[in-house]
Amino acid sequence: MKKTLSAAFLRLLAFLLALLLVVCTPLAILACCSLRLPEQYGQTYYAAMKLKLDRLGDTPGARLVVIGGSSTAFGIDSKIAEAELGMPCVNFGLYAAFGLKVMLDLSLADLHEGDIVVIAPELSSQMYSDYVGYSYLLQALEGRPGMYTRLGGDYVAGFLHALPAYYAEKQRFAREGSPRPEGVYSVGAFDSFGDVVYDRPENIMDGMVAADSLPEIGPELVTDSFAEMINDYVAAASARGASVYFGFCPVNRLAVELTQTDPEGLVEALAEKLDCPVIASLEDHILDPGYFYDSNLHMNNAGMVCNTVLLVNDIKRVRGEMTITHTEIPEPVTGGEVTDVLSSGTFEGFRYDITAQGAVITGLDEGAMVAEHLSVPASVEGFGVYKIGSDAFAGCAAASIEIPACVSVLGAGLFRDAVNLKEVRLLSEKLPEVGDGFLAGAPQDLAVYVPADLYSDYVTDYFWGRYGQWIKALEG
């Protein structure tokens, strides 16, 4: 009997060792590969993940930890929160394209007794899910191989699938030069607290709203799998002595007005399915457009203060405090919420509107709809063309489209149902403004060519990076 038990035990031990090898070997490969090439993404927006990880890991005692995407990065002033609440604040938000699951899993090991954790994801079905953006995450964790093992075996298959394209791009950067972004979407835009401190005095969106990147607000966001993910995190965090609450990110009022929403249904679904309290009022977080910067979720200087004060007051209510919050909320910036059309017409087959900002291409006439090649004019009626409106080229027969350097705004669905379209050439000397729907309905084999010296900026940009698989460098 002892011999039989011993043999069975040895077989079990061998199985467990083999299983451990299967799980750990790919993680070890990832860790080794991450050190094989020199770092290339150290100046990008994604590199701020290291600031977040260091801030969370190095800050002792009980903290306020705010978990989300870029709305958290742009929307929390940790110094204000710390001064008002008397406890350190960790801004643990960076990019929705990583996925909320990533930020939850990365944060868990560093939670402390007494921590207050507020989960405030962007209002989208991507963030309200267990989605993981592996290609972006590989860039963010560059030089941090230990983080792969922290994320665990569930991530292995996704990492391995994304690895070849990641290393091909990284090798290209090693040959041609690393990305050197500047401005708000670079690591230099952050301070040591992990807050975006790049100066953002205005709302720079056309019409003060990103009409092609609208929030999703309704009970359908709260799926069973999402609730299970949150509840598993709540249980694990509670075991470490942390208290978890669910909150809301700030959202542009104009964007809410452009879509159908069911805010009451969303709040009720969260209250019903989550094992943690909903800390905030959704209505309070639908804010004046004058508090936003370059998206419906990114705060400008005034908006960051406003959103932080909202959070501070939420935490005070949870702690049962009746103290005065001393930080004053600034007035929202003003701007033109409506872009008046001064005149309209057609020029060389392109329909256009003239506005105070310049000319907007809105569509094509019958002749241009069947043309094999389209070259957008740089000006009409003496006004520079600064924008291509949504669906402007939808359904056209063109195989190629050239967009001049003066265009700084590209609408949604520009190439929808343009089944013959093979290439688009963007000649701009800086990255045009785009939203979530830029390539909605476009052919899957479309190539978007950009100036070679801007290629690295495009594929690592916060907005353009999601279109990286379509972007090619113009040679010569």
GROMACS .gro file of C-alpha atoms in nm:
model
  476
    1MET     CA    1   0.000   0.000   0.000
    2LYS     CA    2   0.282   0.241   0.090
    3LYS     CA    3   0.454   0.166  -0.239
    4THR     CA    4   0.133   0.234  -0.434
    5LEU     CA    5   0.072   0.559  -0.251
    6SER     CA    6   0.431   0.663  -0.307
    7ALA     CA    7   0.406   0.599  -0.682
    8ALA     CA    8   0.078   0.792  -0.702
    9PHE     CA    9   0.230   1.077  -0.509
   10LEU     CA   10   0.531   1.087  -0.740
   11ARG     CA   11   0.306   1.091  -1.047
   12LEU     CA   12   0.106   1.379  -0.896
   13LEU     CA   13   0.426   1.564  -0.814
   14ALA     CA   14   0.556   1.513  -1.168
   15PHE     CA   15   0.226   1.643  -1.309
   16LEU     CA   16   0.236   1.952  -1.089
   17LEU     CA   17   0.596   2.024  -1.183
   18ALA     CA   18   0.512   1.986  -1.553
   19LEU     CA   19   0.215   2.218  -1.510
   20LEU     CA   20   0.434   2.472  -1.332
   21LEU     CA   21   0.686   2.449  -1.615
   22VAL     CA   22   0.416   2.506  -1.879
   23VAL     CA   23   0.293   2.816  -1.697
   24CYS     CA   24   0.629   2.961  -1.595
   25THR     CA   25   0.835   2.896  -1.909
   26PRO     CA   26   0.641   3.141  -2.131
   27LEU     CA   27   0.658   3.400  -1.854
   28ALA     CA   28   1.032   3.348  -1.829
   29ILE     CA   29   1.062   3.385  -2.206
   30LEU     CA   30   0.872   3.712  -2.188
   31ALA     CA   31   1.092   3.838  -1.907
   32CYS     CA   32   1.412   3.748  -2.096
   33CYS     CA   33   1.288   3.894  -2.425
   34SER     CA   34   1.199   4.218  -2.252
   35LEU     CA   35   1.569   4.264  -2.173
   36ARG     CA   36   1.702   4.153  -2.512
   37LEU     CA   37   1.666   4.486  -2.693
   38PRO     CA   38   1.736   4.834  -2.558
   39GLU     CA   39   1.429   5.013  -2.424
   40GLN     CA   40   1.243   5.207  -2.695
   41TYR     CA   41   0.928   5.338  -2.529
   42GLY     CA   42   1.080   5.525  -2.235
   43GLN     CA   43   0.961   5.869  -2.351
   44THR     CA   44   0.607   5.769  -2.448
   45TYR     CA   45   0.282   5.814  -2.262
   46TYR     CA   46   0.278   5.440  -2.184
   47ALA     CA   47   0.607   5.474  -1.993
   48ALA     CA   48   0.419   5.654  -1.716
   49MET     CA   49   0.304   5.309  -1.602
   50LYS     CA   50   0.637   5.282  -1.421
   51LEU     CA   51   0.559   5.601  -1.226
   52LYS     CA   52   0.225   5.451  -1.128
   53LEU     CA   53   0.378   5.122  -1.015
   54ASP     CA   54   0.653   5.294  -0.817
   55ARG     CA   55   0.411   5.533  -0.649
   56LEU     CA   56   0.184   5.247  -0.544
   57GLY     CA   57   0.467   5.022  -0.430
   58ASP     CA   58   0.671   5.285  -0.245
   59THR     CA   59   0.403   5.484  -0.061
   60PRO     CA   60   0.366   5.352   0.295
   61GLY     CA   61   0.062   5.340   0.518
   62ALA     CA   62  -0.303   5.373   0.427
   63ARG     CA   63  -0.362   5.543   0.091
   64LEU     CA   64  -0.641   5.655  -0.136
   65VAL     CA   65  -0.591   5.452  -0.455
   66VAL     CA   66  -0.791   5.560  -0.762
   67ILE     CA   67  -0.804   5.300  -1.040
   68GLY     CA   68  -0.918   5.375  -1.394
   69GLY     CA   69  -0.795   5.475  -1.739
   70SER     CA   70  -0.676   5.807  -1.876
   71SER     CA   71  -0.969   5.994  -1.724
   72THR     CA   72  -0.805   5.920  -1.389
   73ALA     CA   73  -0.459   6.024  -1.512
   74PHE     CA   74  -0.602   6.354  -1.640
   75GLY     CA   75  -0.861   6.397  -1.368
   76ILE     CA   76  -0.692   6.355  -1.027
   77ASP     CA   77  -0.462   6.600  -0.851
   78SER     CA   78  -0.301   6.379  -0.587
   79LYS     CA   79  -0.157   6.673  -0.395
   80ILE     CA   80  -0.501   6.831  -0.349
   81ALA     CA   81  -0.652   6.499  -0.242
   82GLU     CA   82  -0.374   6.440   0.008
   83ALA     CA   83  -0.403   6.787   0.158
   84GLU     CA   84  -0.781   6.761   0.196
   85LEU     CA   85  -0.797   6.402   0.322
   86GLY     CA   86  -0.476   6.373   0.523
   87MET     CA   87  -0.368   6.054   0.345
   88PRO     CA   88  -0.150   5.992   0.037
   89CYS     CA   89  -0.327   5.956  -0.295
   90VAL     CA   90  -0.212   5.712  -0.565
   91ASN     CA   91  -0.332   5.802  -0.915
   92PHE     CA   92  -0.343   5.452  -1.068
   93GLY     CA   93  -0.497   5.534  -1.404
   94LEU     CA   94  -0.328   5.566  -1.741
   95TYR     CA   95  -0.495   5.425  -2.053
   96ALA     CA   96  -0.828   5.254  -2.117
   97ALA     CA   97  -0.668   5.050  -2.397
   98PHE     CA   98  -0.481   4.847  -2.132
   99GLY     CA   99  -0.813   4.736  -1.989
  100LEU     CA  100  -0.947   4.774  -1.635
  101LYS     CA  101  -0.853   4.413  -1.552
  102VAL     CA  102  -0.485   4.500  -1.599
  103MET     CA  103  -0.497   4.792  -1.357
  104LEU     CA  104  -0.683   4.584  -1.099
  105ASP     CA  105  -0.443   4.292  -1.125
  106LEU     CA  106  -0.131   4.511  -1.113
  107SER     CA  107  -0.255   4.699  -0.807
  108LEU     CA  108  -0.362   4.408  -0.589
  109ALA     CA  109  -0.025   4.292  -0.456
  110ASP     CA  110   0.062   4.641  -0.326
  111LEU     CA  111  -0.259   4.715  -0.135
  112HIS     CA  112  -0.225   4.787   0.237
  113GLU     CA  113  -0.430   4.766   0.550
  114GLY     CA  114  -0.654   5.075   0.562
  115ASP     CA  115  -0.633   5.161   0.192
  116ILE     CA  116  -0.939   5.317   0.032
  117VAL     CA  117  -0.968   5.201  -0.329
  118VAL     CA  118  -1.199   5.376  -0.575
  119ILE     CA  119  -1.257   5.203  -0.910
  120ALA     CA  120  -1.369   5.463  -1.167
  121PRO     CA  121  -1.348   5.320  -1.522
  122GLU     CA  122  -1.436   5.506  -1.839
  123LEU     CA  123  -1.797   5.462  -1.947
  124SER     CA  124  -1.740   5.213  -2.229
  125SER     CA  125  -1.806   4.847  -2.289
  126GLN     CA  126  -1.430   4.794  -2.325
  127MET     CA  127  -1.352   4.918  -1.974
  128TYR     CA  128  -1.661   4.751  -1.829
  129SER     CA  129  -1.517   4.411  -1.923
  130ASP     CA  130  -1.216   4.184  -1.875
  131TYR     CA  131  -1.057   4.306  -2.202
  132VAL     CA  132  -0.676   4.327  -2.209
  133GLY     CA  133  -0.478   4.532  -2.464
  134TYR     CA  134  -0.166   4.318  -2.481
  135SER     CA  135   0.029   4.517  -2.742
  136TYR     CA  136  -0.006   4.838  -2.539
  137LEU     CA  137   0.073   4.656  -2.217
  138LEU     CA  138   0.397   4.515  -2.357
  139GLN     CA  139   0.511   4.870  -2.426
  140ALA     CA  140   0.407   4.992  -2.082
  141LEU     CA  141   0.587   4.710  -1.898
  142GLU     CA  142   0.910   4.746  -2.095
  143GLY     CA  143   1.197   4.699  -1.852
  144ARG     CA  144   0.970   4.558  -1.580
  145PRO     CA  145   0.985   4.179  -1.639
  146GLY     CA  146   0.869   4.107  -1.286
  147MET     CA  147   0.528   4.247  -1.370
  148TYR     CA  148   0.462   3.958  -1.610
  149THR     CA  149   0.471   3.708  -1.326
  150ARG     CA  150   0.255   3.936  -1.114
  151LEU     CA  151  -0.014   3.927  -1.382
  152GLY     CA  152  -0.006   3.549  -1.388
  153GLY     CA  153  -0.078   3.262  -1.621
  154ASP     CA  154  -0.408   3.395  -1.756
  155TYR     CA  155  -0.211   3.651  -1.955
  156VAL     CA  156   0.042   3.417  -2.115
  157ALA     CA  157  -0.146   3.331  -2.435
  158GLY     CA  158  -0.232   3.695  -2.505
  159PHE     CA  159   0.124   3.811  -2.446
  160LEU     CA  160   0.269   3.543  -2.670
  161HIS     CA  161   0.023   3.631  -2.948
  162ALA     CA  162   0.119   4.001  -2.932
  163LEU     CA  163   0.493   3.940  -2.893
  164PRO     CA  164   0.602   3.902  -3.261
  165ALA     CA  165   0.451   4.233  -3.374
  166TYR     CA  166   0.584   4.404  -3.062
  167TYR     CA  167   0.940   4.292  -3.126
  168ALA     CA  168   0.924   4.369  -3.497
  169GLU     CA  169   0.825   4.726  -3.412
  170LYS     CA  170   1.082   4.749  -3.135
  171GLN     CA  171   1.358   4.634  -3.371
  172ARG     CA  172   1.252   4.899  -3.622
  173PHE     CA  173   1.278   5.167  -3.355
  174ALA     CA  174   1.621   5.031  -3.255
  175ARG     CA  175   1.737   5.082  -3.614
  176GLU     CA  176   1.565   5.409  -3.696
  177GLY     CA  177   1.535   5.583  -3.360
  178SER     CA  178   1.312   5.561  -3.055
  179PRO     CA  179   0.983   5.754  -3.033
  180ARG     CA  180   1.040   6.101  -2.886
  181PRO     CA  181   0.691   6.239  -2.829
  182GLU     CA  182   0.640   6.579  -2.671
  183GLY     CA  183   0.347   6.748  -2.505
  184VAL     CA  184   0.069   6.595  -2.304
  185TYR     CA  185   0.107   6.243  -2.448
  186SER     CA  186   0.460   6.182  -2.328
  187VAL     CA  187   0.609   6.064  -2.002
  188GLY     CA  188   0.728   6.421  -1.945
  189ALA     CA  189   0.366   6.529  -1.896
  190PHE     CA  190   0.354   6.345  -1.560
  191ASP     CA  191   0.492   6.430  -1.219
  192SER     CA  192   0.621   6.183  -0.961
  193PHE     CA  193   0.268   6.142  -0.824
  194GLY     CA  194   0.156   5.998  -1.158
  195ASP     CA  195  -0.065   6.299  -1.231
  196VAL     CA  196  -0.074   6.473  -1.568
  197VAL     CA  197   0.071   6.819  -1.500
  198TYR     CA  198   0.112   6.938  -1.860
  199ASP     CA  199  -0.057   7.278  -1.884
  200ARG     CA  200  -0.412   7.242  -2.023
  201PRO     CA  201  -0.586   7.580  -1.990
  202GLU     CA  202  -0.853   7.528  -2.258
  203ASN     CA  203  -1.097   7.294  -2.424
  204ILE     CA  204  -0.930   7.235  -2.760
  205MET     CA  205  -1.195   7.006  -2.912
  206ASP     CA  206  -1.378   7.121  -3.221
  207GLY     CA  207  -1.710   7.249  -3.085
  208MET     CA  208  -1.591   7.154  -2.732
  209VAL     CA  209  -1.696   6.791  -2.781
  210ALA     CA  210  -1.558   6.478  -2.949
  211ALA     CA  211  -1.870   6.376  -3.138
  212ASP     CA  212  -1.724   6.043  -3.253
  213SER     CA  213  -1.613   5.922  -2.908
  214LEU     CA  214  -1.935   5.914  -2.709
  215PRO     CA  215  -1.985   5.752  -2.367
  216GLU     CA  216  -2.199   5.445  -2.307
  217ILE     CA  217  -2.435   5.494  -2.014
  218GLY     CA  218  -2.683   5.216  -1.948
  219PRO     CA  219  -2.741   4.893  -1.751
  220GLU     CA  220  -2.613   4.678  -2.038
  221LEU     CA  221  -2.259   4.783  -1.940
  222VAL     CA  222  -2.280   4.582  -1.618
  223THR     CA  223  -2.245   4.228  -1.751
  224ASP     CA  224  -2.220   3.926  -1.524
  225SER     CA  225  -1.855   3.875  -1.621
  226PHE     CA  226  -1.771   4.236  -1.537
  227ALA     CA  227  -1.944   4.211  -1.200
  228GLU     CA  228  -1.759   3.886  -1.128
  229MET     CA  229  -1.426   4.053  -1.206
  230ILE     CA  230  -1.500   4.345  -0.974
  231ASN     CA  231  -1.633   4.122  -0.697
  232ASP     CA  232  -1.328   3.894  -0.711
  233TYR     CA  233  -1.108   4.201  -0.675
  234VAL     CA  234  -1.318   4.332  -0.385
  235ALA     CA  235  -1.278   4.001  -0.202
  236ALA     CA  236  -0.902   3.989  -0.259
  237ALA     CA  237  -0.853   4.354  -0.161
  238SER     CA  238  -1.067   4.311   0.149
  239ALA     CA  239  -0.847   4.018   0.253
  240ARG     CA  240  -0.556   4.262   0.251
  241GLY     CA  241  -0.745   4.508   0.470
  242ALA     CA  242  -0.845   4.752   0.196
  243SER     CA  243  -1.193   4.899   0.143
  244VAL     CA  244  -1.316   4.914  -0.217
  245TYR     CA  245  -1.575   5.150  -0.367
  246PHE     CA  246  -1.704   5.202  -0.720
  247GLY     CA  247  -1.717   5.549  -0.870
  248PHE     CA  248  -1.765   5.734  -1.197
  249CYS     CA  249  -1.525   5.909  -1.427
  250PRO     CA  250  -1.598   6.265  -1.543
  251VAL     CA  251  -1.783   6.294  -1.874
  252ASN     CA  252  -1.856   6.587  -2.102
  253ARG     CA  253  -2.219   6.703  -2.081
  254LEU     CA  254  -2.228   6.778  -2.454
  255ALA     CA  255  -2.124   6.419  -2.531
  256VAL     CA  256  -2.401   6.283  -2.308
  257GLU     CA  257  -2.653   6.499  -2.490
  258LEU     CA  258  -2.547   6.347  -2.825
  259THR     CA  259  -2.636   5.989  -2.732
  260GLN     CA  260  -2.918   5.795  -2.570
  261THR     CA  261  -2.843   5.708  -2.210
  262ASP     CA  262  -3.004   5.541  -1.912
  263PRO     CA  263  -2.807   5.667  -1.611
  264GLU     CA  264  -3.057   5.542  -1.356
  265GLY     CA  265  -3.047   5.195  -1.509
  266LEU     CA  266  -2.666   5.193  -1.492
  267VAL     CA  267  -2.658   5.295  -1.127
  268GLU     CA  268  -2.925   5.037  -1.036
  269ALA     CA  269  -2.738   4.759  -1.217
  270LEU     CA  270  -2.414   4.845  -1.037
  271ALA     CA  271  -2.586   4.853  -0.698
  272GLU     CA  272  -2.752   4.518  -0.767
  273LYS     CA  273  -2.451   4.324  -0.900
  274LEU     CA  274  -2.145   4.464  -0.722
  275ASP     CA  275  -2.025   4.364  -0.377
  276CYS     CA  276  -1.889   4.713  -0.310
  277PRO     CA  277  -2.079   5.040  -0.256
  278VAL     CA  278  -2.122   5.291  -0.538
  279ILE     CA  279  -1.951   5.593  -0.385
  280ALA     CA  280  -2.047   5.872  -0.624
  281SER     CA  281  -2.341   6.032  -0.801
  282LEU     CA  282  -2.324   5.978  -1.177
  283GLU     CA  283  -2.516   6.301  -1.233
  284ASP     CA  284  -2.248   6.496  -1.044
  285HIS     CA  285  -1.982   6.366  -1.283
  286ILE     CA  286  -2.156   6.485  -1.601
  287LEU     CA  287  -1.974   6.816  -1.621
  288ASP     CA  288  -1.965   7.138  -1.820
  289PRO     CA  289  -1.765   7.109  -2.145
  290GLY     CA  290  -1.546   7.394  -2.018
  291TYR     CA  291  -1.383   7.143  -1.779
  292PHE     CA  292  -1.251   6.917  -2.057
  293TYR     CA  293  -0.939   6.930  -2.270
  294ASP     CA  294  -0.902   6.712  -2.581
  295SER     CA  295  -1.158   6.436  -2.524
  296ASN     CA  296  -1.491   6.386  -2.353
  297LEU     CA  297  -1.310   6.226  -2.057
  298HIS     CA  298  -0.984   6.423  -2.023
  299MET     CA  299  -0.991   6.719  -1.788
  300ASN     CA  300  -0.820   7.053  -1.843
  301ASN     CA  301  -0.656   7.240  -1.554
  302ALA     CA  302  -0.985   7.358  -1.407
  303GLY     CA  303  -1.152   7.022  -1.466
  304MET     CA  304  -0.880   6.832  -1.281
  305VAL     CA  305  -0.942   7.045  -0.972
  306CYS     CA  306  -1.319   7.007  -1.006
  307ASN     CA  307  -1.303   6.628  -1.041
  308THR     CA  308  -1.059   6.595  -0.751
  309VAL     CA  309  -1.286   6.794  -0.522
  310LEU     CA  310  -1.578   6.570  -0.620
  311LEU     CA  311  -1.370   6.267  -0.522
  312VAL     CA  312  -1.258   6.426  -0.196
  313ASN     CA  313  -1.618   6.497  -0.097
  314ASP     CA  314  -1.717   6.139  -0.185
  315ILE     CA  315  -1.444   6.004   0.044
  316LYS     CA  316  -1.544   6.238   0.323
  317ARG     CA  317  -1.902   6.112   0.305
  318VAL     CA  318  -1.778   5.753   0.327
  319ARG     CA  319  -1.568   5.839   0.633
  320GLY     CA  320  -1.858   6.024   0.792
  321GLU     CA  321  -1.673   6.354   0.799
  322MET     CA  322  -1.845   6.692   0.798
  323THR     CA  323  -1.532   6.901   0.745
  324ILE     CA  324  -1.511   7.181   0.490
  325THR     CA  325  -1.324   7.116   0.167
  326HIS     CA  326  -1.100   7.419   0.131
  327THR     CA  327  -1.007   7.381  -0.237
  328GLU     CA  328  -1.223   7.609  -0.452
  329ILE     CA  329  -1.359   7.473  -0.779
  330PRO     CA  330  -1.256   7.701  -1.068
  331GLU     CA  331  -1.509   7.822  -1.322
  332PRO     CA  332  -1.516   7.624  -1.648
  333VAL     CA  333  -1.342   7.780  -1.943
  334THR     CA  334  -1.560   7.932  -2.211
  335GLY     CA  335  -1.560   7.865  -2.581
  336GLY     CA  336  -1.774   7.826  -2.887
  337GLU     CA  337  -1.999   7.526  -2.834
  338VAL     CA  338  -2.158   7.575  -3.176
  339THR     CA  339  -1.964   7.612  -3.498
  340ASP     CA  340  -2.176   7.828  -3.730
  341VAL     CA  341  -2.171   7.750  -4.102
  342LEU     CA  342  -2.107   8.071  -4.291
  343SER     CA  343  -2.150   7.929  -4.642
  344SER     CA  344  -2.153   7.599  -4.831
  345GLY     CA  345  -2.066   7.483  -5.179
  346THR     CA  346  -1.883   7.236  -5.401
  347PHE     CA  347  -1.526   7.269  -5.529
  348GLU     CA  348  -1.362   7.019  -5.765
  349GLY     CA  349  -1.609   6.753  -5.657
  350PHE     CA  350  -1.574   6.816  -5.282
  351ARG     CA  351  -1.872   6.947  -5.085
  352TYR     CA  352  -1.771   7.190  -4.811
  353ASP     CA  353  -1.886   7.421  -4.534
  354ILE     CA  354  -1.708   7.744  -4.443
  355THR     CA  355  -1.686   7.816  -4.068
  356ALA     CA  356  -1.500   8.071  -3.859
  357GLN     CA  357  -1.221   7.812  -3.812
  358GLY     CA  358  -1.186   7.740  -4.182
  359ALA     CA  359  -1.323   7.501  -4.442
  360VAL     CA  360  -1.471   7.159  -4.364
  361ILE     CA  361  -1.501   6.889  -4.632
  362THR     CA  362  -1.843   6.733  -4.580
  363GLY     CA  363  -1.887   6.498  -4.878
  364LEU     CA  364  -1.850   6.436  -5.251
  365ASP     CA  365  -2.059   6.514  -5.557
  366GLU     CA  366  -2.165   6.242  -5.802
  367GLY     CA  367  -1.852   6.271  -6.015
  368ALA     CA  368  -1.612   6.249  -5.723
  369MET     CA  369  -1.800   5.952  -5.579
  370VAL     CA  370  -1.690   5.738  -5.876
  371ALA     CA  371  -1.336   5.880  -5.917
  372GLU     CA  372  -1.046   5.637  -5.883
  373HIS     CA  373  -0.828   5.886  -5.693
  374LEU     CA  374  -0.923   6.174  -5.463
  375SER     CA  375  -0.690   6.456  -5.362
  376VAL     CA  376  -0.845   6.686  -5.102
  377PRO     CA  377  -0.783   7.056  -5.181
  378ALA     CA  378  -0.579   7.258  -4.934
  379SER     CA  379  -0.818   7.554  -4.953
  380VAL     CA  380  -1.159   7.660  -5.088
  381GLU     CA  381  -1.290   8.016  -5.123
  382GLY     CA  382  -0.961   8.134  -4.975
  383PHE     CA  383  -1.019   7.937  -4.654
  384GLY     CA  384  -0.777   7.661  -4.553
  385VAL     CA  385  -0.928   7.314  -4.518
  386TYR     CA  386  -0.877   7.219  -4.154
  387LYS     CA  387  -1.127   6.935  -4.112
  388ILE     CA  388  -1.273   6.635  -4.294
  389GLY     CA  389  -1.624   6.580  -4.157
  390SER     CA  390  -1.765   6.242  -4.055
  391ASP     CA  391  -1.858   6.002  -4.340
  392ALA     CA  392  -1.721   6.250  -4.596
  393PHE     CA  393  -1.591   5.974  -4.827
  394ALA     CA  394  -1.833   5.699  -4.725
  395GLY     CA  395  -1.928   5.469  -5.013
  396CYS     CA  396  -1.691   5.629  -5.264
  397ALA     CA  397  -1.523   5.421  -5.538
  398ALA     CA  398  -1.170   5.560  -5.489
  399ALA     CA  399  -0.870   5.330  -5.459
  400SER     CA  400  -0.655   5.606  -5.306
  401ILE     CA  401  -0.716   5.931  -5.117
  402GLU     CA  402  -0.462   6.203  -5.038
  403ILE     CA  403  -0.524   6.443  -4.748
  404PRO     CA  404  -0.312   6.762  -4.737
  405ALA     CA  405  -0.090   6.883  -4.456
  406CYS     CA  406  -0.332   7.158  -4.349
  407VAL     CA  407  -0.599   6.913  -4.225
  408SER     CA  408  -0.588   6.889  -3.844
  409VAL     CA  409  -0.921   6.717  -3.766
  410LEU     CA  410  -1.045   6.386  -3.909
  411GLY     CA  411  -1.404   6.280  -3.841
  412ALA     CA  412  -1.552   5.935  -3.786
  413GLY     CA  413  -1.635   5.681  -4.055
  414LEU     CA  414  -1.454   5.872  -4.329
  415PHE     CA  415  -1.398   5.560  -4.538
  416ARG     CA  416  -1.706   5.363  -4.441
  417ASP     CA  417  -1.811   5.119  -4.716
  418ALA     CA  418  -1.538   5.248  -4.952
  419VAL     CA  419  -1.478   4.891  -5.065
  420ASN     CA  420  -1.214   4.970  -5.331
  421LEU     CA  421  -0.999   5.186  -5.106
  422LYS     CA  422  -0.645   5.053  -5.064
  423GLU     CA  423  -0.447   5.351  -4.937
  424VAL     CA  424  -0.490   5.686  -4.766
  425ARG     CA  425  -0.202   5.934  -4.755
  426LEU     CA  426  -0.188   6.177  -4.463
  427LEU     CA  427   0.060   6.454  -4.539
  428SER     CA  428   0.019   6.650  -4.216
  429GLU     CA  429   0.337   6.759  -4.040
  430LYS     CA  430   0.176   6.686  -3.705
  431LEU     CA  431  -0.079   6.428  -3.593
  432PRO     CA  432  -0.438   6.523  -3.681
  433GLU     CA  433  -0.712   6.490  -3.421
  434VAL     CA  434  -0.905   6.161  -3.442
  435GLY     CA  435  -1.154   5.973  -3.228
  436ASP     CA  436  -1.266   5.617  -3.171
  437GLY     CA  437  -1.450   5.591  -3.502
  438PHE     CA  438  -1.191   5.715  -3.749
  439LEU     CA  439  -1.171   5.383  -3.939
  440ALA     CA  440  -1.523   5.261  -3.862
  441GLY     CA  441  -1.651   5.063  -4.159
  442ALA     CA  442  -1.324   5.099  -4.354
  443PRO     CA  443  -1.176   4.805  -4.551
  444GLN     CA  444  -0.966   4.580  -4.330
  445ASP     CA  445  -0.676   4.581  -4.578
  446LEU     CA  446  -0.658   4.961  -4.592
  447ALA     CA  447  -0.311   5.114  -4.547
  448VAL     CA  448  -0.285   5.461  -4.394
  449TYR     CA  449   0.047   5.615  -4.502
  450VAL     CA  450   0.207   5.886  -4.288
  451PRO     CA  451   0.539   6.075  -4.316
  452ALA     CA  452   0.826   5.842  -4.223
  453ASP     CA  453   0.964   6.084  -3.963
  454LEU     CA  454   0.629   6.079  -3.782
  455TYR     CA  455   0.568   5.703  -3.798
  456SER     CA  456   0.688   5.635  -3.442
  457ASP     CA  457   0.476   5.923  -3.312
  458TYR     CA  458   0.165   5.783  -3.480
  459VAL     CA  459   0.198   5.424  -3.359
  460THR     CA  460   0.273   5.525  -2.999
  461ASP     CA  461   0.024   5.813  -2.975
  462TYR     CA  462  -0.264   5.790  -2.727
  463PHE     CA  463  -0.530   5.836  -2.998
  464TRP     CA  464  -0.353   5.706  -3.309
  465GLY     CA  465  -0.193   5.404  -3.144
  466ARG     CA  466  -0.517   5.207  -3.169
  467TYR     CA  467  -0.485   5.226  -3.549
  468GLY     CA  468  -0.125   5.103  -3.551
  469GLN     CA  469  -0.196   4.792  -3.757
  470TRP     CA  470  -0.315   5.011  -4.049
  471ILE     CA  471  -0.038   5.273  -4.033
  472LYS     CA  472   0.255   5.255  -4.275
  473ALA     CA  473   0.550   5.490  -4.331
  474LEU     CA  474   0.575   5.687  -4.654
  475GLU     CA  475   0.912   5.606  -4.805
  476GLY     CA  476   1.113   5.855  -5.006
   0.00000   0.00000   0.00000
